[in-house]
Coordinates of C-alpha atoms in Angstrom, one line a residue:
M1 CA 27.0 41.9 83.1
A2 CA 23.2 41.6 82.9
L3 CA 21.2 41.3 79.8
A4 CA 17.6 42.3 79.3
L5 CA 14.7 42.0 76.9
L6 CA 12.0 44.7 76.8
L7 CA 8.6 43.6 75.6
P8 CA 6.0 46.3 74.6
V9 CA 3.7 45.7 77.6
A10 CA 5.5 43.8 80.3
T11 CA 8.9 42.2 80.0
A12 CA 12.2 41.8 81.9
C13 CA 14.6 44.7 82.1
G14 CA 17.6 43.1 83.7
D15 CA 17.2 39.4 84.6
E16 CA 20.6 37.9 85.0
E17 CA 20.2 34.5 83.4
P18 CA 22.1 32.5 80.7
I19 CA 20.7 32.7 77.2
Q20 CA 18.3 29.9 76.6
K21 CA 16.8 28.5 73.4
P22 CA 13.9 30.8 72.5
G23 CA 10.4 29.4 72.6
P24 CA 7.5 30.3 70.4
V25 CA 6.7 34.0 70.3
E26 CA 3.1 35.1 70.2
T27 CA 2.2 37.3 67.2
Q28 CA 1.9 40.9 68.0
A29 CA 0.5 43.8 66.0
D30 CA 3.1 45.5 63.9
A31 CA 4.3 48.6 65.6
G32 CA 3.9 50.6 62.4
G33 CA 6.5 52.8 60.9
Q34 CA 8.0 53.0 57.4
D35 CA 8.2 49.7 55.6
A36 CA 11.7 49.0 54.4
S37 CA 10.3 47.6 51.2
T38 CA 9.2 51.0 50.0
S39 CA 12.1 53.0 51.5
T40 CA 13.9 55.4 49.1
T41 CA 16.4 56.8 51.5
P42 CA 18.8 55.3 54.1
D43 CA 17.6 54.9 57.7
A44 CA 17.8 58.3 59.4
S45 CA 19.6 56.7 62.3
C46 CA 22.6 56.1 60.0
A47 CA 23.6 59.7 60.1
G48 CA 27.3 59.8 61.2
A49 CA 27.4 56.1 61.7
T50 CA 28.4 53.0 59.7
C51 CA 25.3 51.6 58.1
D52 CA 24.3 49.6 55.0
A53 CA 24.3 52.1 52.2
G54 CA 21.3 52.8 50.1
V55 CA 17.8 51.4 50.3
I56 CA 17.0 48.3 52.2
V57 CA 15.1 46.5 49.5
E58 CA 17.0 44.5 47.0
S59 CA 16.1 45.9 43.5
P60 CA 14.7 43.6 40.8
D61 CA 16.4 42.8 37.6
A62 CA 16.9 45.8 35.5
G63 CA 16.1 44.1 32.2
P64 CA 12.7 43.6 30.5
A65 CA 10.3 41.3 32.3
D66 CA 10.2 38.8 29.4
G67 CA 14.0 38.8 28.9
G68 CA 13.7 39.5 25.1
V69 CA 14.5 42.5 22.9
T70 CA 12.6 45.7 23.5
D71 CA 10.6 46.9 20.5
V72 CA 11.9 50.4 20.2
G73 CA 10.3 51.4 16.9
A74 CA 6.8 50.2 17.6
P75 CA 4.4 53.0 16.8
D76 CA 1.9 52.0 19.5
A77 CA 4.5 52.1 22.3
G78 CA 2.4 54.6 24.2
A79 CA 3.7 56.3 27.3
P80 CA 7.4 55.9 28.2
D81 CA 8.2 52.9 30.5
A82 CA 8.2 54.0 34.1
G83 CA 10.9 51.5 34.9
P84 CA 10.8 48.1 36.7
D85 CA 7.9 47.2 39.0
V86 CA 8.6 47.7 42.7
P87 CA 8.3 44.3 44.3
L88 CA 5.5 43.7 46.7
P89 CA 6.3 43.5 50.4
L90 CA 7.3 40.2 51.8
P91 CA 4.1 38.5 53.2
V92 CA 5.6 38.0 56.6
D93 CA 4.6 39.6 60.0
L94 CA 7.4 40.3 62.5
S95 CA 6.7 40.4 66.2
A96 CA 9.4 41.8 68.5
P97 CA 10.0 44.3 71.3
S98 CA 9.7 47.9 70.2
E99 CA 12.8 48.6 72.4
L100 CA 15.8 46.4 73.4
L101 CA 17.9 47.1 76.4
V102 CA 21.5 46.1 76.0
R103 CA 24.2 46.9 78.6
S104 CA 27.4 48.6 77.5
D105 CA 30.2 46.1 76.8
D106 CA 27.7 43.2 76.9
F107 CA 25.0 41.6 74.8
A108 CA 21.3 41.1 74.7
V109 CA 19.0 38.7 72.9
L110 CA 16.3 40.0 70.6
R111 CA 13.6 37.4 70.2
V112 CA 11.6 37.7 67.0
G113 CA 8.4 36.0 65.9
V114 CA 7.9 35.2 62.2
E115 CA 4.5 34.6 60.8
R116 CA 4.2 33.8 57.1
H117 CA 1.0 34.7 55.0
E118 CA -0.4 34.2 51.5
G119 CA 0.9 30.7 51.2
F120 CA 4.6 31.8 51.6
T121 CA 6.5 29.1 53.4
G122 CA 10.1 29.6 52.4
P123 CA 13.1 30.6 54.5
V124 CA 13.6 34.2 55.7
T125 CA 16.7 36.1 56.6
L126 CA 16.5 38.4 59.6
S127 CA 18.8 41.4 60.1
I128 CA 19.0 44.8 61.9
R129 CA 19.9 47.8 59.8
G130 CA 20.9 51.3 60.9
L131 CA 23.3 50.4 63.8
P132 CA 26.8 52.1 64.1
S133 CA 30.0 50.0 64.2
E134 CA 29.9 49.9 68.0
F135 CA 27.1 47.4 67.7
F136 CA 27.4 44.0 66.2
V137 CA 24.6 41.6 65.1
A138 CA 24.9 38.8 62.6
D139 CA 22.1 38.1 60.1
R140 CA 20.0 35.1 61.0
N141 CA 18.4 32.6 58.6
V142 CA 15.0 31.3 59.6
S143 CA 14.3 28.1 57.9
E144 CA 10.9 27.0 56.5
G145 CA 8.4 26.2 59.1
T146 CA 10.3 28.0 61.9
S147 CA 8.2 30.7 63.6
A148 CA 10.7 32.2 66.1
A149 CA 14.4 33.1 66.2
A150 CA 16.8 35.0 68.3
L151 CA 19.4 37.7 67.3
V152 CA 22.3 38.4 69.6
V153 CA 23.1 42.1 69.8
S154 CA 26.5 43.1 71.2
A155 CA 27.4 46.6 72.3
S156 CA 31.0 47.9 72.6
G157 CA 32.1 49.4 75.9
R158 CA 32.6 52.7 74.0
V159 CA 28.8 53.2 73.9
G160 CA 27.9 55.2 77.0
P161 CA 24.9 54.5 79.2
G162 CA 21.8 56.4 78.2
T163 CA 22.5 56.1 74.4
R164 CA 19.3 55.6 72.4
L165 CA 19.5 54.5 68.7
D166 CA 16.7 54.0 66.2
A167 CA 17.2 50.9 64.0
T168 CA 15.1 48.7 61.7
L169 CA 14.4 45.0 62.0
V170 CA 14.2 43.6 58.5
A171 CA 13.1 40.2 57.1
T172 CA 14.1 39.5 53.4
A173 CA 13.4 36.6 51.0
E174 CA 13.2 36.2 47.2
G175 CA 14.1 39.9 46.6
R176 CA 11.3 41.2 48.8
S177 CA 11.3 42.5 52.4
T178 CA 9.3 43.7 55.3
S179 CA 10.4 45.6 58.4
R180 CA 9.4 47.2 61.7
P181 CA 11.2 49.9 63.8
L182 CA 13.4 49.0 66.7
R183 CA 15.0 51.2 69.3
M184 CA 18.2 50.3 71.2
L185 CA 18.7 51.6 74.7
V186 CA 22.1 51.2 76.3
A187 CA 22.3 50.8 80.0
G188 CA 25.0 50.7 82.7
P189 CA 25.5 48.3 85.6
S190 CA 22.4 46.9 87.3
F191 CA 20.2 49.4 89.3
T192 CA 21.9 52.5 88.1
L193 CA 20.1 55.7 87.6
D194 CA 19.1 56.7 84.1
P195 CA 21.3 59.8 83.4
T196 CA 19.0 61.1 80.8
F197 CA 16.0 61.3 83.1
P198 CA 14.5 63.8 83.8
V199 CA 15.7 66.2 81.2
V200 CA 14.1 69.0 83.2
P201 CA 13.3 68.9 86.9
L202 CA 9.7 67.8 87.6
D203 CA 9.6 70.2 90.6
W204 CA 7.7 67.9 93.0
A205 CA 8.0 69.3 96.5
D206 CA 5.4 67.1 98.4
W207 CA 4.3 63.5 98.7
S208 CA 0.6 64.2 97.8
R209 CA 1.3 63.4 94.2
F210 CA 0.1 60.0 92.8
V211 CA 2.1 58.6 89.9
D212 CA 1.3 55.9 87.3
V213 CA 2.5 55.0 83.8
S214 CA 0.2 54.7 80.7
P215 CA 0.6 51.8 78.3
D216 CA 2.5 54.0 75.8
G217 CA 5.1 54.9 78.5
K218 CA 3.9 58.4 79.4
L219 CA 3.9 59.5 83.0
L220 CA 0.6 60.3 84.5
T221 CA 0.4 62.2 87.8
A222 CA -2.5 63.5 89.9
Y223 CA -2.6 65.7 93.0
P224 CA -5.1 67.7 95.0
I225 CA -5.5 71.4 94.4
A226 CA -5.6 71.9 98.2
N227 CA -2.2 72.8 99.7
A228 CA -0.7 74.7 102.6
S229 CA -1.4 78.0 100.9
S230 CA -5.0 77.1 99.9
P231 CA -6.3 74.4 102.3
S232 CA -9.9 74.9 101.3
A233 CA -9.4 74.4 97.6
Q234 CA -11.4 71.6 96.1
G235 CA -10.6 69.4 93.2
Y236 CA -7.5 67.9 91.6
V237 CA -5.0 68.3 88.8
L238 CA -3.9 65.7 86.2
D239 CA -0.5 66.1 84.5
R240 CA 1.2 64.1 81.7
H241 CA 4.9 63.9 80.9
H242 CA 6.8 62.1 78.2
A243 CA 8.9 59.2 79.2
D244 CA 12.0 61.5 79.4
G245 CA 10.2 63.8 81.9
I246 CA 9.3 66.6 79.6
P247 CA 5.7 67.8 79.9
D248 CA 3.4 66.5 77.2
L249 CA 2.1 69.8 75.7
T250 CA -0.6 68.0 73.8
F251 CA -2.3 67.1 77.1
G252 CA -4.8 69.7 78.3
M253 CA -3.3 73.1 78.8
L254 CA 0.5 72.7 78.3
G255 CA 0.5 69.2 79.8
S256 CA -2.0 69.8 82.7
V257 CA -5.8 69.5 83.2
T258 CA -7.4 71.0 86.3
H259 CA -10.7 69.6 87.6
P260 CA -12.5 71.7 90.3
R261 CA -14.7 69.2 92.1
P262 CA -16.9 70.3 95.0
A263 CA -16.6 68.1 98.1
M264 CA -13.4 66.5 96.8
S265 CA -10.3 67.9 98.4
R266 CA -8.4 64.7 99.3
M267 CA -7.1 62.1 96.9
L268 CA -7.2 58.5 97.9
A269 CA -6.0 56.5 94.9
F270 CA -5.0 56.9 91.2
K271 CA -4.8 54.3 88.4
A272 CA -3.8 54.4 84.8
L273 CA -6.1 52.5 82.4
P274 CA -5.2 50.4 79.4
T275 CA -7.1 52.9 77.2
G276 CA -4.7 55.7 78.2
G277 CA -7.2 57.3 80.5
S278 CA -7.2 57.1 84.3
L279 CA -9.2 56.7 87.5
V280 CA -9.2 59.1 90.4
A281 CA -10.6 58.3 93.9
G282 CA -11.1 61.1 96.3
A283 CA -13.1 62.4 99.3
A284 CA -14.1 65.6 101.1
A285 CA -11.8 67.2 103.7
D286 CA -13.8 65.8 106.6
C287 CA -13.1 62.2 105.5
H288 CA -9.9 62.0 107.6
D289 CA -7.9 58.8 108.0
G290 CA -8.2 57.1 111.3
D291 CA -11.0 55.9 113.6
N292 CA -13.9 58.4 113.5
A293 CA -17.6 58.3 113.1
T294 CA -18.0 60.8 110.3
P295 CA -19.8 59.3 107.3
C296 CA -17.7 59.5 104.2
T297 CA -18.6 59.7 100.5
I298 CA -15.9 58.5 98.1
R299 CA -16.0 59.7 94.6
V300 CA -14.4 57.9 91.7
S301 CA -13.8 59.8 88.4
R302 CA -12.9 58.2 85.1
H303 CA -10.9 60.2 82.6
L304 CA -10.3 59.9 78.9
A305 CA -6.8 59.8 77.4
T306 CA -7.1 63.6 76.9
G307 CA -7.5 64.1 80.7
M308 CA -11.1 65.2 80.4
L309 CA -13.9 63.4 82.3
D310 CA -15.4 60.4 80.6
T311 CA -19.1 61.4 80.6
S312 CA -20.2 57.8 79.7
F313 CA -19.3 56.8 83.3
G314 CA -21.6 57.6 86.2
D315 CA -22.9 61.1 86.6
E316 CA -21.0 63.1 84.0
G317 CA -17.8 61.0 84.6
V318 CA -18.1 60.5 88.4
A319 CA -19.6 57.7 90.5
S320 CA -19.9 57.8 94.3
T321 CA -20.5 55.6 97.3
R322 CA -21.0 56.3 101.0
F323 CA -19.6 54.4 104.0
N324 CA -20.3 54.7 107.7
S325 CA -17.0 56.3 108.4
A326 CA -13.7 57.4 106.7
S327 CA -11.3 54.9 105.2
R328 CA -8.5 54.2 107.6
S329 CA -5.7 52.8 105.4
L330 CA -4.9 52.3 101.8
V331 CA -7.6 52.6 99.2
K332 CA -7.3 50.4 96.1
L333 CA -8.8 50.9 92.6
L334 CA -9.4 47.9 90.4
V335 CA -10.7 47.5 86.8
D336 CA -11.4 44.4 84.8
E337 CA -11.4 43.5 81.1
A338 CA -15.1 44.5 80.8
G339 CA -14.4 47.9 82.2
R340 CA -16.1 47.4 85.6
V341 CA -14.5 49.6 88.3
S342 CA -14.1 48.6 91.9
V343 CA -12.8 50.5 94.9
A344 CA -11.6 48.5 98.0
L345 CA -11.1 50.0 101.4
T346 CA -11.4 49.4 105.2
Y347 CA -13.0 51.5 107.9
Y348 CA -13.9 51.3 111.6
D349 CA -17.6 50.8 112.2
Y350 CA -18.6 52.7 115.3
D351 CA -21.7 51.7 117.3
L352 CA -23.5 53.4 120.2
T353 CA -20.9 52.1 122.6
Q354 CA -18.0 53.7 120.7
S355 CA -16.6 50.2 119.8
G356 CA -17.1 48.1 116.7
P357 CA -15.4 45.9 114.2
Y358 CA -13.0 46.8 111.4
V359 CA -14.9 46.5 108.1
Y360 CA -13.5 45.6 104.7
A361 CA -15.6 46.9 101.8
V362 CA -15.8 46.8 98.0
Q363 CA -17.9 49.0 95.8
R364 CA -18.3 47.8 92.2
W365 CA -19.6 49.7 89.2
E366 CA -20.4 48.6 85.7
A367 CA -18.4 50.2 82.8
D368 CA -21.1 52.9 82.6
G369 CA -21.0 53.6 86.3
R370 CA -24.1 51.8 87.4
P371 CA -23.7 49.7 90.6
V372 CA -23.2 46.0 89.7
A373 CA -26.5 44.3 90.3
G374 CA -26.5 41.4 92.7
F375 CA -23.1 42.3 94.2
G376 CA -23.9 43.0 97.8
T377 CA -26.3 45.9 98.2
E378 CA -26.3 48.3 95.3
G379 CA -22.9 47.0 94.2
R380 CA -21.4 47.4 97.7
A381 CA -20.3 44.4 99.7
T382 CA -18.8 44.6 103.3
Y383 CA -17.2 42.1 105.7
A384 CA -16.6 42.8 109.4
L385 CA -13.6 41.0 110.9
P386 CA -14.6 38.4 113.5
A387 CA -14.9 39.7 117.1
Y388 CA -12.1 37.3 118.2
E389 CA -9.7 38.9 115.7
Q390 CA -8.2 41.6 118.0
R391 CA -4.8 42.0 116.2
F392 CA -4.2 45.3 114.6
N393 CA -5.0 45.0 110.9
N394 CA -4.2 46.9 107.7
L395 CA -5.4 46.6 104.1
R396 CA -2.3 46.0 102.1
E397 CA -3.3 44.9 98.6
A398 CA -6.4 43.9 96.5
L399 CA -6.7 41.7 93.4
Q400 CA -9.6 41.1 91.1
T401 CA -9.9 37.7 89.3
K402 CA -11.4 37.1 85.9
D403 CA -14.8 36.1 87.3
G404 CA -15.0 39.4 89.2
T405 CA -14.1 38.0 92.6
V406 CA -12.2 40.6 94.7
V407 CA -9.5 39.3 97.2
I408 CA -8.1 41.7 99.8
A409 CA -4.9 41.0 101.6
V410 CA -4.8 42.0 105.3
S411 CA -1.7 42.1 107.5
L412 CA -2.2 41.3 111.2
F413 CA 0.1 42.6 113.9
D414 CA -0.1 41.6 117.6
S415 CA 1.5 44.1 119.8
G416 CA 1.0 42.0 122.9
S417 CA 2.5 38.8 121.5
P418 CA 5.4 39.4 119.1
G419 CA 5.1 35.8 117.8
N420 CA 1.5 36.0 116.9
H421 CA 1.4 38.0 113.6
G422 CA -0.4 36.9 110.5
L423 CA -1.8 37.5 107.0
G424 CA -5.5 37.3 106.3
F425 CA -7.6 37.3 103.1
V426 CA -11.1 38.6 102.5
R427 CA -12.5 36.9 99.4
M428 CA -15.7 38.4 98.0
D429 CA -17.6 36.4 95.4
G430 CA -17.7 38.2 92.1
K431 CA -21.5 37.7 91.6
T432 CA -23.0 38.0 95.1
G433 CA -20.3 39.8 97.1
Q434 CA -20.6 37.0 99.8
A435 CA -17.3 37.1 101.7
R436 CA -15.1 34.5 103.2
W437 CA -12.2 35.0 105.6
S438 CA -9.0 32.9 105.9
V439 CA -5.9 33.7 107.9
E440 CA -2.4 32.3 108.3
S441 CA -0.8 33.0 111.6
S442 CA 3.0 33.3 111.8
P443 CA 5.8 34.4 114.2
N444 CA 7.1 36.5 111.2
L445 CA 5.8 40.0 110.6
H446 CA 4.3 40.7 107.2
R447 CA 5.7 44.2 106.5
N448 CA 4.0 44.6 103.1
V449 CA 2.0 42.7 100.5
A450 CA 1.9 43.3 96.7
T451 CA 0.8 41.6 93.5
D452 CA 3.5 40.4 91.2
G453 CA 1.7 41.0 87.9
H454 CA 1.0 37.3 87.4
G455 CA -2.1 37.0 89.5
R456 CA -0.3 36.2 92.8
F457 CA 0.2 38.0 96.2
V458 CA 3.7 38.3 97.5
S459 CA 4.4 39.2 101.1
L460 CA 7.6 40.7 102.5
L461 CA 8.4 39.4 106.0
N462 CA 10.8 40.1 108.8
T463 CA 11.7 36.8 110.6
Y464 CA 11.3 36.5 114.3
A465 CA 14.0 37.7 116.8
P466 CA 16.9 37.6 117.0
G467 CA 17.6 37.3 113.3
Y468 CA 15.1 39.8 111.8
D469 CA 16.0 38.5 108.4
L470 CA 14.1 39.3 105.2
L471 CA 12.3 36.8 103.1
V472 CA 9.2 36.6 100.8
Q473 CA 6.3 34.2 100.5
W474 CA 3.8 33.7 97.6
Y475 CA 0.0 33.2 97.8
D476 CA -2.3 32.5 94.9
E477 CA -5.4 34.5 94.0
T478 CA -7.5 32.7 96.6
G479 CA -5.0 33.5 99.4
T480 CA -3.6 30.0 99.5
R481 CA 0.2 29.8 100.3
I482 CA 2.3 28.7 97.3
Y483 CA 5.2 26.3 98.0
F484 CA 7.9 26.2 95.5
G485 CA 9.4 23.0 96.7
T486 CA 12.7 22.3 98.4
G487 CA 15.5 24.6 97.4
S488 CA 18.4 26.4 98.9
T489 CA 17.3 28.4 101.8
T490 CA 20.7 29.8 102.7
M491 CA 20.2 33.3 104.1
P492 CA 23.0 35.8 103.7
P493 CA 23.9 37.8 106.8
R494 CA 21.4 40.6 107.5
Q495 CA 22.6 43.7 105.8
L496 CA 19.6 46.1 105.8
A497 CA 18.8 47.9 109.0
I498 CA 15.9 46.4 111.0
G499 CA 12.6 47.9 109.9
S500 CA 14.0 50.0 107.1
A501 CA 12.7 47.7 104.2
N502 CA 9.0 48.0 103.5
E503 CA 9.0 48.4 99.7
L504 CA 8.2 45.4 97.5
F505 CA 8.5 45.6 93.8
F506 CA 9.1 43.3 90.8
D507 CA 10.8 42.9 87.4
D508 CA 8.7 41.6 84.5
E509 CA 9.5 38.0 85.4
G510 CA 7.9 38.5 88.9
T511 CA 11.2 38.4 90.7
P512 CA 10.8 40.4 94.0
Y513 CA 13.0 43.1 95.3
T514 CA 13.1 45.4 98.3
V515 CA 15.1 48.5 99.3
G516 CA 16.3 49.8 102.7
Q517 CA 19.0 51.4 104.7
I518 CA 22.3 49.6 104.9
E519 CA 23.0 48.2 108.4
G520 CA 25.3 50.6 110.3
G521 CA 24.8 53.4 107.8
G522 CA 26.1 53.8 104.3
G523 CA 23.0 54.8 102.4
L524 CA 20.4 52.8 100.5
A525 CA 20.7 49.4 99.0
V526 CA 18.5 46.9 97.0
V527 CA 18.2 43.2 97.7
R528 CA 16.7 40.6 95.4
F529 CA 14.9 37.4 96.5
T530 CA 15.1 33.9 95.2
R531 CA 12.1 31.8 94.0
H532 CA 12.3 30.0 97.4
G533 CA 12.0 33.1 99.5
P534 CA 15.3 34.1 101.0
V535 CA 17.6 36.9 99.7
D536 CA 19.5 36.0 96.5
P537 CA 23.2 35.8 97.5
G538 CA 24.2 36.0 93.8
F539 CA 22.8 39.5 93.5
G540 CA 25.2 42.3 93.9
T541 CA 27.7 41.6 96.7
N542 CA 26.4 38.8 98.9
G543 CA 22.8 39.7 98.1
I544 CA 23.0 43.4 98.4
L545 CA 23.6 46.2 95.8
R546 CA 24.2 49.8 96.9
L547 CA 22.2 52.6 95.2
D548 CA 23.5 56.0 94.1
V549 CA 24.9 57.9 97.1
R550 CA 22.9 60.9 96.1
L551 CA 19.7 59.1 97.1
N552 CA 18.5 59.1 100.6
S553 CA 14.9 58.0 100.0
V554 CA 13.2 55.9 97.3
S555 CA 9.6 54.5 97.4
G556 CA 6.6 53.8 95.3
F557 CA 8.3 51.8 92.6
I558 CA 6.4 51.5 89.3
R559 CA 7.4 49.3 86.4
E560 CA 7.3 50.9 83.0
P561 CA 6.2 49.2 79.8
N562 CA 9.9 48.8 78.8
G563 CA 10.6 47.0 82.1
C564 CA 12.6 49.8 83.8
L565 CA 11.5 51.1 87.2
L566 CA 10.4 54.6 88.4
A567 CA 10.5 55.6 92.0
K568 CA 9.7 58.7 94.1
T569 CA 12.6 60.3 95.9
V570 CA 13.4 63.2 98.2
P571 CA 14.9 65.7 97.6
E572 CA 13.9 66.8 94.1
P573 CA 13.5 66.0 91.2
G574 CA 11.0 63.8 92.9
L575 CA 11.1 60.9 90.4
V576 CA 14.0 58.8 89.3
R577 CA 14.4 55.9 86.8
F578 CA 16.4 52.7 87.4
W579 CA 17.8 50.1 85.1
P580 CA 17.1 46.8 87.0

């Protein structure tokens, strides 16, 4: 069975590894919630379950503070004694995941950081309160000077997948305590569908909808107003759902905000922001994909967490940039810690002879929507591929480094010479926009490229005929190939149909996965890769794990803050959640 630890922002949700001694845990802000030291009623999650009775705090001695005889007859006794003083909370901060994934009939490790304050250095006892008898966790004593500990949480097989329980993580010492809320989520076997999601159908009938997840786990979607019944409509709609699929009625009008925008009928990209807001990139209807000479203006809108336009950005929330022709492949939105926004794309630059180079371009804006000074021309930098580069090329991924440098990954396909494919990188300096081009040619075809969440590019490749096996390769932020040393490169027999695997997604540890059709029919399956590149033969059965037979298509995987994965699917409901 697999175990997983869910961190608030990005953590594993299903790495199958043995328990290791925990290392130091960085202090995190307390998630809030009722402090156990001031609780007067048992935890609400104890209803109908076996819990510790009464309040969490150990009550002080009931006798007088000085231990002597109370002077009952003193005339100046004043107001009646209100009883013993309530002890102050324990001066300890706890850092831990807000949610822990534990598989039924298995266990998971809860890692807890302990930071002492106000000169308190003594030992602390950690415990979890509010769990029914189907869960077992032993209290853990954290000795003086120790800043991290691990609690092993076991779940009985009688606890069904999809069960969610609210509990409390408590630290006690010297009759005082402090606490923070903790949620338990019980999962089934690896890569099973979440049976609780969605509670209601999302009713997505097309592929024009963009999806992302906000830092608090809510689902953000965006789609153009234009559709088959109203092709001339201009603008787009933002929706927000709770993590269980129910519309968030506090967002806009019953969970939806409509933005009529002249000259913006196509959506090109969508991105959730750390603030809870979002970015939307779009263009007019005449900005079609493909090779055409129509100049194209791309508009990027920034939205607040309410869904309304952020008027501090650009012109009342919208910034725009114009290119010689329409974008011809993926468009990527990037944002850095300072709030600067970038859009990366590629287009075909026609000249008078109807032939020209493929151009890779980046437009950068300051946090207020002004073009970044010094970066190219008015914040726009371009790079035309060399004339000798005749291979068909596609923008696959873009990454922005801390110094503002933008790196674009470009897959290269040679239809005339099957053994002459490659992966190129356009690297634009963060201050000047000056570009450099590097390329690695290979007989293997780069089917997709993605970033793993740790500042690296990962490419999914099909090997050369006759094997057509799958493997992955890593590249750092400069586009330089990363070699993980000599390791087992044993490749299981190919089990996914040739050309059916294009998706590339990751768990919180950066482990790559892909999904495709099983060779010879039999539905969809997931494979996991090792650190050295080949398929992991220890995953599933000989490296392959079949998905639910009701699914015939999954794509666009997004990792949630709790480490689980969302993916689009056809037919409806349009979105499904997996426990990886």
